[in-house]
Amino acid sequence: MVLTGAEIVVRCLQEEKVEYLFGYPGGAVLFIYDELFKQEQVRHVLVRHEQAAVHAADGYARSTDKVGVALVTSGPGATNAVTGIATAYMDSIPMVIISGQVPTAAIGLDAFQEVDTVGITRPCVKHNILVKDIRDIAPAIKKAFYIAKTGRPGPVLVDIPKDITAQRAEYSYPQEVSLRSYNPVVKGHSGQIRKAAQLLLEAKRPMIYTGGGVILSDAAKQVTKLARQLGFPVTNTLMGLGGYPASDKQFVGMLGMHGTYEANMAMHYCDVLLAVGARFDDRVIGDPKHFQAEPRKIIHIDIDPSSISKRVKVDVPIVGDVKEVLEELARLIEAGEKPNPENTSAWWRQIDEWRSKQCMVYKNSDEVIKPQFVVQKLWEVTSGDAFVCSDVGQHQMWAAQYYHFDEPRRWINSGGLGTMGFGLPAAMGVQLAHPDKPVAVITGEGSIQMCIQELSTCKQFRLPIKVLSLNNRYLGMVRQWQQFFHGNRYSESYMDSLPDFAKLAEAYGHIGIQVTKPSDVEPVLREVYTKHKNDLVFLDFQVDPTENVYPMVQGGKGLTEMILGSEDL
């Protein structure tokens, strides 16, 4: 079968069973767009900015365990996509980005809309490929999907010059991929797993610490089974929320910079730590020297060997897919010596004492809307069943703290890169993947303006997303740090000249509601989720501008050096 390069690209996407392709056309990809027009199998979603295309593909991937796919043109199309690519790279999200490139003969000549896309994206992709021959298109795309999804997932970019999409060649799609230099380990070392089992059974102050790897490998059931088998406390990172049910009594909350007192104290003072699909990053353990000052044995399970002992030296490294390793670990414990609850009874009493501080209790108000209250009411109204996408800032932390996730893949946020503007486009990908599920965006008046043009995309594709803006008229997290550490000098963090967001949403063809009274929060949310289930509703909550996120571990401090409230400043 002889096809053009553009036809080959589209056939490859069909072979990979791509449902949605998020993109924006331009000169270098017009032959591909022409072929997309002639078929119906791959549905194209026209975004209003290339950054949003990649974020939407990202949200789709995070909520489905499928590969997200984006298509952008050369030059500014590719550079606009870089923020979304870096976001996916930091959070290990499987994605394939196809970018157009100037014709082969023009590469390197500063042609119109030419950038070195492969060079620019090299630091923030798992792999990238410049296609130089039409016969390499199909193998390159097959390789891209394989690399994106296997091992530690990540974004893969395929850069295709325009002239190659117009040429013709024989087409056949590879059935499998074999890469000599890329063979991810899936099964963990059985001897190391036995060592881990023995350490866990001997523990007096154990802790299970899980991260985004549990979500990415669909290992939530395995984590839950093992934790209940052992009777140990469990904490999740920001990226790992939903990997263990938040409503379970063994869950001690999120840990880290804005984690619970009990989670951070238990993490610091445990004697055996089981780290699963997590990387001990700076927002989780604070200062590594402070963390390592307390003696403990660490078992670390991760698909990526470079993540093990990267920041914290571990005692039992286990490289492998966390789902496979946890299943073998559970089998070993089930077949051998049973865990003795007496070993950990004193530890649980200590944890209950830490819990008694009730670090998440805040002072509510009848006069001004507290942002935590909005998130709590959203959780109640949606019965904890919504997909919650967030932008980045204080509202992101309140969402993580007060919306209790019992299932994986319900919490969609930019963790590693911390990308403002992520929430709304990511929600578009989530809503398309789950058309019958409630999807909410928790955002702030700063973040939402980064990609607010996607309200137009939402209108075109009739996406009934609910946008909750916790509008405090500040870049809230910046203001909080300026208050704590910069002498209340609010340099450029106050958001002046804000639009009327309710009217702006209406201008895009949606429903806009401004909420100013605490007594209106719950009734408005209930109305939105009953009468307006099929509409996009923008809820502009005018919240307390002075509210801060607590608890907090200051950058460079240790987990036990927490700011629990204003009295600790």
Coordinates of C-alpha atoms in Angstrom, one line a residue:
M1 CA 0.0 0.0 0.0
V2 CA 1.5 3.3 -1.1
L3 CA 0.6 6.3 1.0
T4 CA 1.7 9.9 1.5
G5 CA 3.6 10.7 4.7
A6 CA 0.5 12.5 6.1
E7 CA -1.6 9.5 5.4
I8 CA 0.9 7.3 7.1
V9 CA 0.9 9.5 10.2
V10 CA -2.9 9.3 10.5
R11 CA -2.9 5.5 9.8
C12 CA -0.3 5.1 12.6
L13 CA -2.6 7.0 15.0
Q14 CA -5.5 4.7 14.0
E15 CA -3.3 1.6 14.6
E16 CA -2.6 2.9 18.1
K17 CA -6.4 3.3 18.6
V18 CA -6.0 7.0 19.4
E19 CA -9.4 8.4 20.3
Y20 CA -8.6 12.1 20.7
L21 CA -5.9 14.2 19.1
F22 CA -5.4 17.6 20.7
G23 CA -3.9 20.2 18.4
Y24 CA -3.7 23.4 16.4
P25 CA -3.0 23.6 12.7
G26 CA -0.2 25.5 10.9
G27 CA 1.7 25.5 7.6
A28 CA 4.1 22.6 8.5
V29 CA 1.3 20.2 9.4
L30 CA -1.4 21.1 6.8
F31 CA -1.0 17.8 4.9
I32 CA -1.6 15.9 8.1
Y33 CA -4.7 18.1 8.9
D34 CA -6.0 17.4 5.4
E35 CA -5.8 13.7 6.0
L36 CA -7.5 14.0 9.4
F37 CA -10.4 15.8 7.6
K38 CA -10.9 12.7 5.4
Q39 CA -11.5 10.2 8.3
E40 CA -13.5 9.9 11.5
Q41 CA -11.7 7.4 13.6
V42 CA -9.3 9.8 15.3
R43 CA -11.3 12.8 16.6
H44 CA -9.4 16.1 16.5
V45 CA -9.9 18.6 19.3
L46 CA -9.1 22.2 18.3
V47 CA -7.6 24.0 21.3
R48 CA -6.9 27.8 21.3
H49 CA -3.2 27.6 22.2
E50 CA -0.7 24.8 21.8
Q51 CA 0.2 24.7 25.5
A52 CA -3.4 23.8 26.1
A53 CA -3.2 21.0 23.5
V54 CA -0.4 19.3 25.5
H55 CA -2.1 19.9 28.9
A56 CA -5.4 18.4 27.5
A57 CA -3.5 15.3 26.2
D58 CA -1.9 15.2 29.7
G59 CA -5.2 15.2 31.5
Y60 CA -6.6 12.6 29.2
A61 CA -3.5 10.3 29.9
R62 CA -3.6 10.8 33.7
S63 CA -7.2 9.9 34.0
T64 CA -7.2 6.9 31.7
D65 CA -3.9 5.1 31.7
K66 CA -3.7 5.7 27.9
V67 CA -1.2 7.7 25.9
G68 CA -2.2 11.3 25.3
V69 CA -1.5 12.7 21.9
A70 CA -1.0 16.2 20.6
L71 CA -0.2 17.7 17.2
V72 CA 1.4 21.1 16.7
T73 CA 3.1 23.0 13.9
S74 CA 6.7 24.1 13.6
G75 CA 8.4 27.2 15.2
P76 CA 6.0 28.9 17.7
G77 CA 3.7 25.9 17.7
A78 CA 6.4 23.7 19.0
T79 CA 7.8 26.3 21.5
N80 CA 4.3 27.0 22.8
A81 CA 4.0 23.2 23.5
V82 CA 7.2 23.1 25.5
T83 CA 5.6 24.0 28.9
G84 CA 3.1 21.2 28.5
I85 CA 5.8 18.8 27.5
A86 CA 8.0 19.7 30.5
T87 CA 4.9 19.4 32.8
A88 CA 4.3 15.8 31.5
Y89 CA 8.0 15.0 31.8
M90 CA 8.3 16.1 35.4
D91 CA 5.2 14.0 36.4
S92 CA 6.1 10.9 34.1
I93 CA 3.0 11.1 32.0
P94 CA 2.8 9.0 28.8
M95 CA 2.4 11.2 25.8
V96 CA 3.3 11.4 22.1
I97 CA 3.7 14.9 20.6
I98 CA 3.9 15.2 16.8
S99 CA 5.4 18.4 15.7
G100 CA 5.7 19.8 12.1
Q101 CA 9.0 20.9 10.9
V102 CA 10.2 23.1 7.9
P103 CA 11.0 21.2 4.7
T104 CA 14.1 19.0 5.0
A105 CA 16.2 21.2 2.6
A106 CA 15.4 24.3 4.7
I107 CA 16.5 22.8 8.1
G108 CA 19.4 24.9 9.5
L109 CA 18.8 27.8 7.2
D110 CA 16.7 29.9 9.6
A111 CA 13.6 29.2 7.5
F112 CA 10.3 30.8 8.3
Q113 CA 8.9 29.3 11.5
E114 CA 12.0 27.1 12.0
V115 CA 13.3 26.1 15.5
D116 CA 15.4 23.2 16.5
T117 CA 12.5 21.4 18.1
V118 CA 14.6 18.2 18.9
G119 CA 17.3 20.4 20.5
I120 CA 14.9 22.5 22.5
T121 CA 12.9 19.6 23.9
R122 CA 15.8 17.2 24.5
P123 CA 16.0 18.1 28.3
C124 CA 12.3 17.6 28.9
V125 CA 11.3 14.5 26.9
K126 CA 11.9 10.9 27.5
H127 CA 12.9 10.6 23.9
N128 CA 12.6 12.6 20.7
I129 CA 13.0 11.8 17.0
L130 CA 13.6 13.9 13.9
V131 CA 12.2 11.9 10.9
K132 CA 14.5 12.3 7.9
D133 CA 13.0 9.7 5.6
I134 CA 9.3 8.9 4.9
R135 CA 10.0 5.2 5.4
D136 CA 10.9 6.0 9.1
I137 CA 7.5 7.6 10.0
A138 CA 5.7 4.4 11.0
P139 CA 8.7 2.9 12.9
A140 CA 9.2 6.3 14.7
I141 CA 5.6 6.6 15.8
K142 CA 5.5 2.9 16.9
K143 CA 8.6 3.5 18.9
A144 CA 7.2 6.7 20.4
F145 CA 4.1 5.0 21.7
Y146 CA 6.1 2.1 23.1
I147 CA 8.7 4.3 24.9
A148 CA 6.1 6.7 26.2
K149 CA 4.1 3.9 27.9
T150 CA 6.7 1.4 29.1
G151 CA 9.1 1.7 32.0
R152 CA 8.9 5.0 33.7
P153 CA 6.4 6.8 31.4
G154 CA 7.0 10.1 29.8
P155 CA 6.5 12.4 26.7
V156 CA 8.1 11.4 23.4
L157 CA 8.2 13.9 20.5
V158 CA 8.3 13.1 16.8
D159 CA 9.3 16.0 14.6
I160 CA 8.3 15.6 10.9
P161 CA 9.4 17.9 8.1
K162 CA 6.6 19.2 5.9
D163 CA 8.1 17.7 2.6
I164 CA 8.1 14.2 4.1
T165 CA 4.4 14.4 4.8
A166 CA 3.8 15.1 1.1
Q167 CA 6.1 12.3 -0.3
R168 CA 4.8 8.8 -1.0
A169 CA 6.1 5.4 0.1
E170 CA 5.0 1.8 0.9
Y171 CA 3.2 1.6 4.2
S172 CA 3.3 -1.1 6.8
Y173 CA 2.9 -0.6 10.6
P174 CA 5.5 -2.5 12.8
Q175 CA 3.8 -5.1 15.0
E176 CA 6.5 -4.8 17.8
V177 CA 9.5 -2.8 18.9
S178 CA 12.9 -4.0 19.8
L179 CA 15.4 -1.5 21.2
R180 CA 18.8 -2.8 22.2
S181 CA 19.5 0.1 24.6
Y182 CA 16.0 0.2 26.2
N183 CA 14.7 -2.8 28.1
P184 CA 12.9 -1.7 31.3
V185 CA 13.0 -4.1 34.2
V186 CA 9.5 -5.1 35.3
K187 CA 10.0 -7.9 37.8
G188 CA 11.8 -7.1 41.0
H189 CA 14.8 -9.1 42.4
S190 CA 13.3 -11.9 44.4
G191 CA 16.1 -11.8 47.0
Q192 CA 15.6 -8.1 47.6
I193 CA 11.9 -8.6 47.9
R194 CA 12.5 -11.3 50.6
K195 CA 14.8 -8.9 52.5
A196 CA 12.0 -6.3 52.3
A197 CA 9.4 -8.7 53.7
Q198 CA 11.7 -9.6 56.6
L199 CA 12.4 -5.9 57.5
L200 CA 8.7 -5.1 57.4
L201 CA 7.7 -8.0 59.7
E202 CA 10.4 -6.9 62.2
A203 CA 9.4 -3.2 62.2
K204 CA 8.2 -1.5 65.4
R205 CA 7.6 1.9 63.8
P206 CA 6.8 1.2 60.1
M207 CA 5.6 3.6 57.5
I208 CA 4.3 3.1 53.9
Y209 CA 5.1 6.1 51.7
T210 CA 3.6 6.1 48.2
G211 CA 3.9 8.4 45.2
G212 CA 2.8 8.9 41.7
G213 CA 4.3 5.6 40.6
V214 CA 1.5 3.8 42.3
I215 CA -1.0 5.7 40.2
L216 CA 0.9 5.3 37.0
S217 CA 1.3 1.6 37.3
D218 CA -2.3 1.1 38.5
A219 CA -1.1 -0.4 41.7
A220 CA -3.6 1.2 44.1
K221 CA -5.3 -2.2 44.9
Q222 CA -1.9 -3.8 45.6
V223 CA -0.9 -1.0 47.9
T224 CA -4.2 -1.2 49.8
K225 CA -4.0 -5.0 50.1
L226 CA -0.4 -4.9 51.4
A227 CA -1.1 -2.1 53.9
R228 CA -4.1 -3.9 55.3
Q229 CA -2.2 -7.1 55.4
L230 CA 0.5 -5.5 57.5
G231 CA -1.7 -3.0 59.4
F232 CA 0.8 -0.2 58.8
P233 CA 0.1 3.6 58.5
V234 CA 0.1 5.0 54.9
T235 CA 0.9 8.4 53.5
N236 CA 0.6 9.7 49.9
T237 CA 2.6 12.4 48.2
L238 CA 0.7 15.1 46.3
M239 CA 1.1 13.0 43.1
G240 CA 0.1 9.8 44.9
L241 CA -3.3 11.0 46.3
G242 CA -6.0 8.3 45.7
G243 CA -3.3 5.6 45.7
Y244 CA -4.7 4.6 49.1
P245 CA -8.2 5.5 50.2
A246 CA -8.2 8.8 52.1
S247 CA -11.2 7.6 54.2
D248 CA -9.3 4.6 55.6
K249 CA -8.2 4.7 59.2
Q250 CA -4.7 3.7 58.3
F251 CA -4.3 6.8 56.1
V252 CA -2.4 9.5 57.9
G253 CA -2.9 12.1 55.2
M254 CA -0.6 13.7 52.6
L255 CA 3.0 14.4 53.7
G256 CA 5.5 17.1 52.8
M257 CA 5.6 20.8 52.6
H258 CA 1.8 21.1 53.2
G259 CA 1.2 17.7 54.6
T260 CA -0.4 16.7 57.9
Y261 CA 1.5 16.9 61.2
E262 CA 0.9 13.1 61.8
A263 CA 2.2 12.1 58.3
N264 CA 5.4 14.2 58.6
M265 CA 6.2 13.1 62.1
A266 CA 5.5 9.5 61.3
M267 CA 7.7 9.7 58.2
H268 CA 10.5 11.3 60.2
Y269 CA 10.5 8.9 63.2
C270 CA 9.6 5.6 61.6
D271 CA 12.2 2.7 61.9
V272 CA 11.3 1.0 58.6
L273 CA 10.1 3.0 55.6
L274 CA 8.6 1.3 52.5
A275 CA 8.8 3.9 49.7
V276 CA 6.7 2.9 46.7
G277 CA 6.9 4.8 43.4
A278 CA 8.1 7.9 45.1
R279 CA 11.3 9.9 44.7
F280 CA 12.0 11.7 48.1
D281 CA 11.8 15.1 46.4
D282 CA 12.4 18.4 48.1
R283 CA 8.7 19.1 48.7
V284 CA 8.3 15.8 50.4
I285 CA 11.2 15.4 52.8
G286 CA 12.5 18.9 53.1
D287 CA 16.2 19.0 53.9
P288 CA 17.7 15.6 53.2
K289 CA 20.4 16.1 56.0
H290 CA 17.6 16.6 58.5
F291 CA 15.7 13.6 57.2
Q292 CA 18.7 11.3 57.3
A293 CA 19.7 12.3 60.8
E294 CA 17.1 9.9 62.2
P295 CA 18.1 6.3 61.8
R296 CA 15.8 4.1 59.8
K297 CA 15.8 1.3 57.2
I298 CA 14.5 2.2 53.8
I299 CA 13.0 -0.1 51.2
H300 CA 12.6 1.7 47.9
I301 CA 10.6 0.2 45.0
D302 CA 10.7 2.1 41.7
I303 CA 10.7 1.3 37.9
D304 CA 13.5 3.9 37.4
P305 CA 16.8 2.8 38.8
S306 CA 18.1 6.4 38.6
S307 CA 15.5 7.5 41.1
I308 CA 16.8 5.1 43.8
S309 CA 19.3 6.6 46.2
K310 CA 19.2 9.8 44.2
R311 CA 18.5 12.1 47.2
V312 CA 18.3 9.7 50.1
K313 CA 20.5 6.5 50.5
V314 CA 18.3 3.4 50.8
D315 CA 19.0 0.0 52.3
V316 CA 16.9 -2.3 50.1
P317 CA 16.6 -1.1 46.5
I318 CA 14.1 -2.9 44.3
V319 CA 13.9 -2.0 40.7
G320 CA 10.8 -3.1 38.9
D321 CA 7.1 -2.3 38.2
V322 CA 5.6 -1.4 41.6
K323 CA 2.5 -3.5 40.8
E324 CA 4.5 -6.6 40.1
V325 CA 6.8 -6.1 43.1
L326 CA 3.9 -5.4 45.5
E327 CA 2.1 -8.5 44.4
E328 CA 5.1 -10.7 45.0
L329 CA 5.7 -9.0 48.4
A330 CA 2.1 -9.6 49.4
R331 CA 2.4 -13.3 48.4
L332 CA 5.6 -13.7 50.5
I333 CA 4.0 -12.2 53.6
E334 CA 0.8 -14.2 53.1
A335 CA 2.7 -17.5 52.8
G336 CA 5.1 -16.8 55.7
E337 CA 5.1 -15.4 59.2
K338 CA 2.0 -13.3 60.0
P339 CA 2.4 -9.7 61.1
N340 CA 2.1 -9.2 64.8
P341 CA -0.2 -6.2 65.7
E342 CA 1.5 -6.0 69.1
N343 CA 4.7 -4.9 67.4
T344 CA 3.1 -1.7 66.2
S345 CA 0.6 -0.9 69.0
A346 CA 2.8 1.7 70.7
W347 CA 3.5 3.3 67.3
W348 CA -0.2 3.6 66.6
R349 CA -0.7 5.3 70.0
Q350 CA 2.0 7.8 69.1
I351 CA 0.4 8.5 65.7
D352 CA -3.0 9.0 67.4
E353 CA -1.4 11.5 69.7
W354 CA 0.0 13.4 66.7
R355 CA -3.4 13.2 65.1
S356 CA -5.0 14.8 68.1
K357 CA -3.4 18.1 67.1
Q358 CA -6.0 18.3 64.4
C359 CA -3.7 20.3 62.1
M360 CA -6.3 20.6 59.3
V361 CA -8.9 22.3 61.5
Y362 CA -9.4 26.0 60.4
K363 CA -11.5 28.8 61.7
N364 CA -14.6 29.1 59.6
S365 CA -16.4 32.4 59.1
D366 CA -20.0 33.6 58.6
E367 CA -18.7 36.8 57.1
V368 CA -16.2 35.8 54.4
I369 CA -15.8 32.6 52.4
K370 CA -13.0 30.4 53.5
P371 CA -11.3 28.6 50.6
Q372 CA -11.1 25.4 52.5
F373 CA -14.8 25.5 53.1
V374 CA -15.5 25.6 49.3
V375 CA -13.4 22.5 48.7
Q376 CA -15.0 20.6 51.6
K377 CA -18.5 21.5 50.2
L378 CA -17.4 20.4 46.7
W379 CA -16.4 17.0 48.2
E380 CA -19.7 16.6 50.0
V381 CA -21.9 17.7 47.0
T382 CA -20.0 15.4 44.6
S383 CA -19.9 12.5 47.2
G384 CA -16.1 12.4 46.6
D385 CA -16.8 11.0 43.1
A386 CA -15.5 13.9 40.9
F387 CA -12.4 14.2 38.8
V388 CA -10.7 17.2 40.3
C389 CA -8.2 19.2 38.2
S390 CA -6.2 22.0 39.8
D391 CA -4.0 24.8 38.8
V392 CA -1.0 25.7 40.9
G393 CA -0.9 27.7 44.1
Q394 CA -2.7 27.9 47.4
H395 CA -5.9 26.5 45.9
Q396 CA -4.0 23.4 44.7
M397 CA -2.9 22.7 48.3
W398 CA -6.4 23.2 49.7
A399 CA -7.8 20.9 47.1
A400 CA -5.2 18.2 48.0
Q401 CA -5.9 18.7 51.7
Y402 CA -9.7 18.9 51.8
Y403 CA -11.0 16.9 48.9
H404 CA -10.5 13.3 50.1
F405 CA -9.6 11.0 47.2
D406 CA -10.6 7.3 47.7
E407 CA -9.7 6.3 44.1
P408 CA -6.7 6.7 41.9
R409 CA -6.6 8.9 38.8
R410 CA -9.2 11.3 40.2
W411 CA -6.7 14.0 41.2
I412 CA -5.2 15.7 38.2
N413 CA -2.6 18.4 38.9
S414 CA 0.9 19.6 37.9
G415 CA 3.1 18.4 40.7
G416 CA 6.8 18.5 39.6
L417 CA 6.8 21.6 37.3
G418 CA 4.0 23.5 39.1
T419 CA 2.4 24.9 35.9
M420 CA -0.1 27.7 36.2
G421 CA -2.8 27.4 33.5
F422 CA -2.8 23.6 33.6
G423 CA -6.2 23.0 35.2
L424 CA -8.7 24.0 32.6
P425 CA -7.1 22.4 29.5
A426 CA -6.3 19.2 31.6
A427 CA -10.0 19.1 32.6
M428 CA -10.9 19.1 28.9
G429 CA -9.0 16.0 28.3
V430 CA -10.5 14.4 31.4
Q431 CA -14.0 15.3 30.5
L432 CA -13.7 13.9 26.9
A433 CA -12.3 10.7 28.4
H434 CA -15.1 10.5 31.0
P435 CA -18.1 12.2 29.5
D436 CA -20.6 11.0 32.1
K437 CA -18.5 11.9 35.2
P438 CA -18.3 15.2 37.1
V439 CA -15.1 17.1 36.3
A440 CA -14.2 20.1 38.4
V441 CA -11.4 22.6 38.1
I442 CA -10.2 24.2 41.3
T443 CA -8.2 27.3 40.3
G444 CA -7.3 30.9 41.3
E445 CA -7.8 34.2 39.6
G446 CA -4.1 34.2 38.6
S447 CA -3.8 30.7 37.2
I448 CA -7.1 30.7 35.3
Q449 CA -6.0 33.6 33.2
M450 CA -3.1 31.7 31.8
C451 CA -5.3 29.5 29.6
I452 CA -8.7 31.1 29.9
Q453 CA -9.1 31.1 26.2
E454 CA -9.9 27.4 26.4
L455 CA -13.4 28.3 27.6
S456 CA -13.9 28.7 23.8
T457 CA -12.8 25.0 23.2
C458 CA -15.2 23.9 26.0
K459 CA -18.0 25.7 24.3
Q460 CA -17.3 24.1 20.9
F461 CA -17.1 20.6 22.3
R462 CA -19.9 21.1 24.9
L463 CA -17.8 20.1 27.9
P464 CA -19.8 20.5 31.1
I465 CA -16.8 21.3 33.3
K466 CA -17.4 23.1 36.6
V467 CA -14.8 25.8 37.3
L468 CA -14.3 26.9 40.9
S469 CA -12.2 30.0 41.2
L470 CA -11.0 30.6 44.7
N471 CA -10.6 34.3 44.0
N472 CA -8.5 36.0 46.7
R473 CA -7.3 38.9 44.5
Y474 CA -3.7 37.8 45.1
L475 CA -1.1 35.4 43.7
G476 CA -1.9 33.6 46.9
M477 CA 1.1 31.4 47.4
V478 CA 3.5 34.1 46.4
R479 CA 1.8 36.5 48.8
Q480 CA 2.0 33.9 51.6
W481 CA 5.8 33.5 51.2
Q482 CA 6.1 37.3 51.0
Q483 CA 4.2 37.6 54.3
F484 CA 6.2 34.8 56.0
F485 CA 9.7 35.4 54.7
H486 CA 9.8 38.9 53.0
G487 CA 8.6 41.3 55.6
N488 CA 5.0 41.6 54.1
R489 CA 6.4 43.3 51.0
Y490 CA 3.8 42.1 48.4
S491 CA 5.9 42.8 45.4
E492 CA 3.7 42.3 42.3
S493 CA 1.5 39.6 43.9
Y494 CA -1.7 41.6 44.1
M495 CA -4.0 41.0 41.2
D496 CA -5.4 44.4 40.3
S497 CA -7.8 45.2 37.4
L498 CA -9.4 41.7 37.4
P499 CA -12.2 41.0 35.0
D500 CA -15.7 40.1 36.1
F501 CA -15.1 36.4 35.6
A502 CA -18.9 35.6 35.7
K503 CA -19.5 37.9 32.8
L504 CA -16.4 36.8 31.0
A505 CA -17.7 33.2 31.2
E506 CA -21.0 34.3 29.8
A507 CA -19.2 36.1 26.9
Y508 CA -17.8 32.7 26.0
G509 CA -21.4 31.2 26.1
H510 CA -21.3 29.6 29.5
I511 CA -23.0 30.2 32.9
G512 CA -21.1 32.5 35.2
I513 CA -21.9 33.0 38.9
Q514 CA -20.2 35.2 41.5
V515 CA -20.5 33.9 45.1
T516 CA -19.7 36.3 47.9
K517 CA -21.5 34.9 51.0
P518 CA -20.5 31.7 52.9
S519 CA -24.2 30.8 53.3
D520 CA -24.5 30.6 49.5
V521 CA -21.6 28.2 48.8
E522 CA -23.4 24.9 49.4
P523 CA -26.7 25.9 47.8
V524 CA -25.0 27.1 44.6
L525 CA -22.8 24.0 44.3
R526 CA -25.9 21.8 44.7
E527 CA -27.8 23.7 42.1
V528 CA -24.8 23.5 39.7
Y529 CA -24.6 19.8 40.0
T530 CA -28.3 19.2 39.6
K531 CA -29.9 21.8 37.3
H532 CA -26.7 22.5 35.3
K533 CA -25.2 19.1 35.0
N534 CA -24.8 19.5 31.2
D535 CA -23.4 23.1 31.2
L536 CA -20.0 24.6 31.9
V537 CA -20.4 26.8 35.0
F538 CA -17.8 29.3 36.1
L539 CA -18.1 29.9 39.9
D540 CA -16.2 32.9 41.0
F541 CA -15.9 32.5 44.8
Q542 CA -14.7 35.7 46.5
V543 CA -12.7 34.2 49.3
D544 CA -10.7 35.5 52.2
P545 CA -7.6 37.2 50.8
T546 CA -5.7 36.8 54.1
E547 CA -6.0 33.0 54.3
N548 CA -2.8 31.0 54.3
V549 CA -2.1 27.3 53.7
Y550 CA -1.2 25.4 56.9
P551 CA 0.6 23.2 57.9
M552 CA 3.8 24.3 56.1
V553 CA 7.4 23.3 56.1
Q554 CA 9.6 26.1 55.0
G555 CA 12.0 25.4 52.1
G556 CA 15.3 24.1 53.5
K557 CA 13.8 23.0 56.8
G558 CA 13.1 19.5 58.1
L559 CA 9.8 17.7 58.3
T560 CA 9.6 18.2 62.1
E561 CA 10.1 22.0 61.8
M562 CA 6.5 22.7 60.8
I563 CA 4.5 25.9 60.8
L564 CA 1.1 24.8 62.1
G565 CA -0.5 28.3 62.2
S566 CA 0.2 32.0 62.5
E567 CA 1.4 31.5 66.1
D568 CA 4.4 29.6 64.8
L569 CA 5.7 32.4 62.6

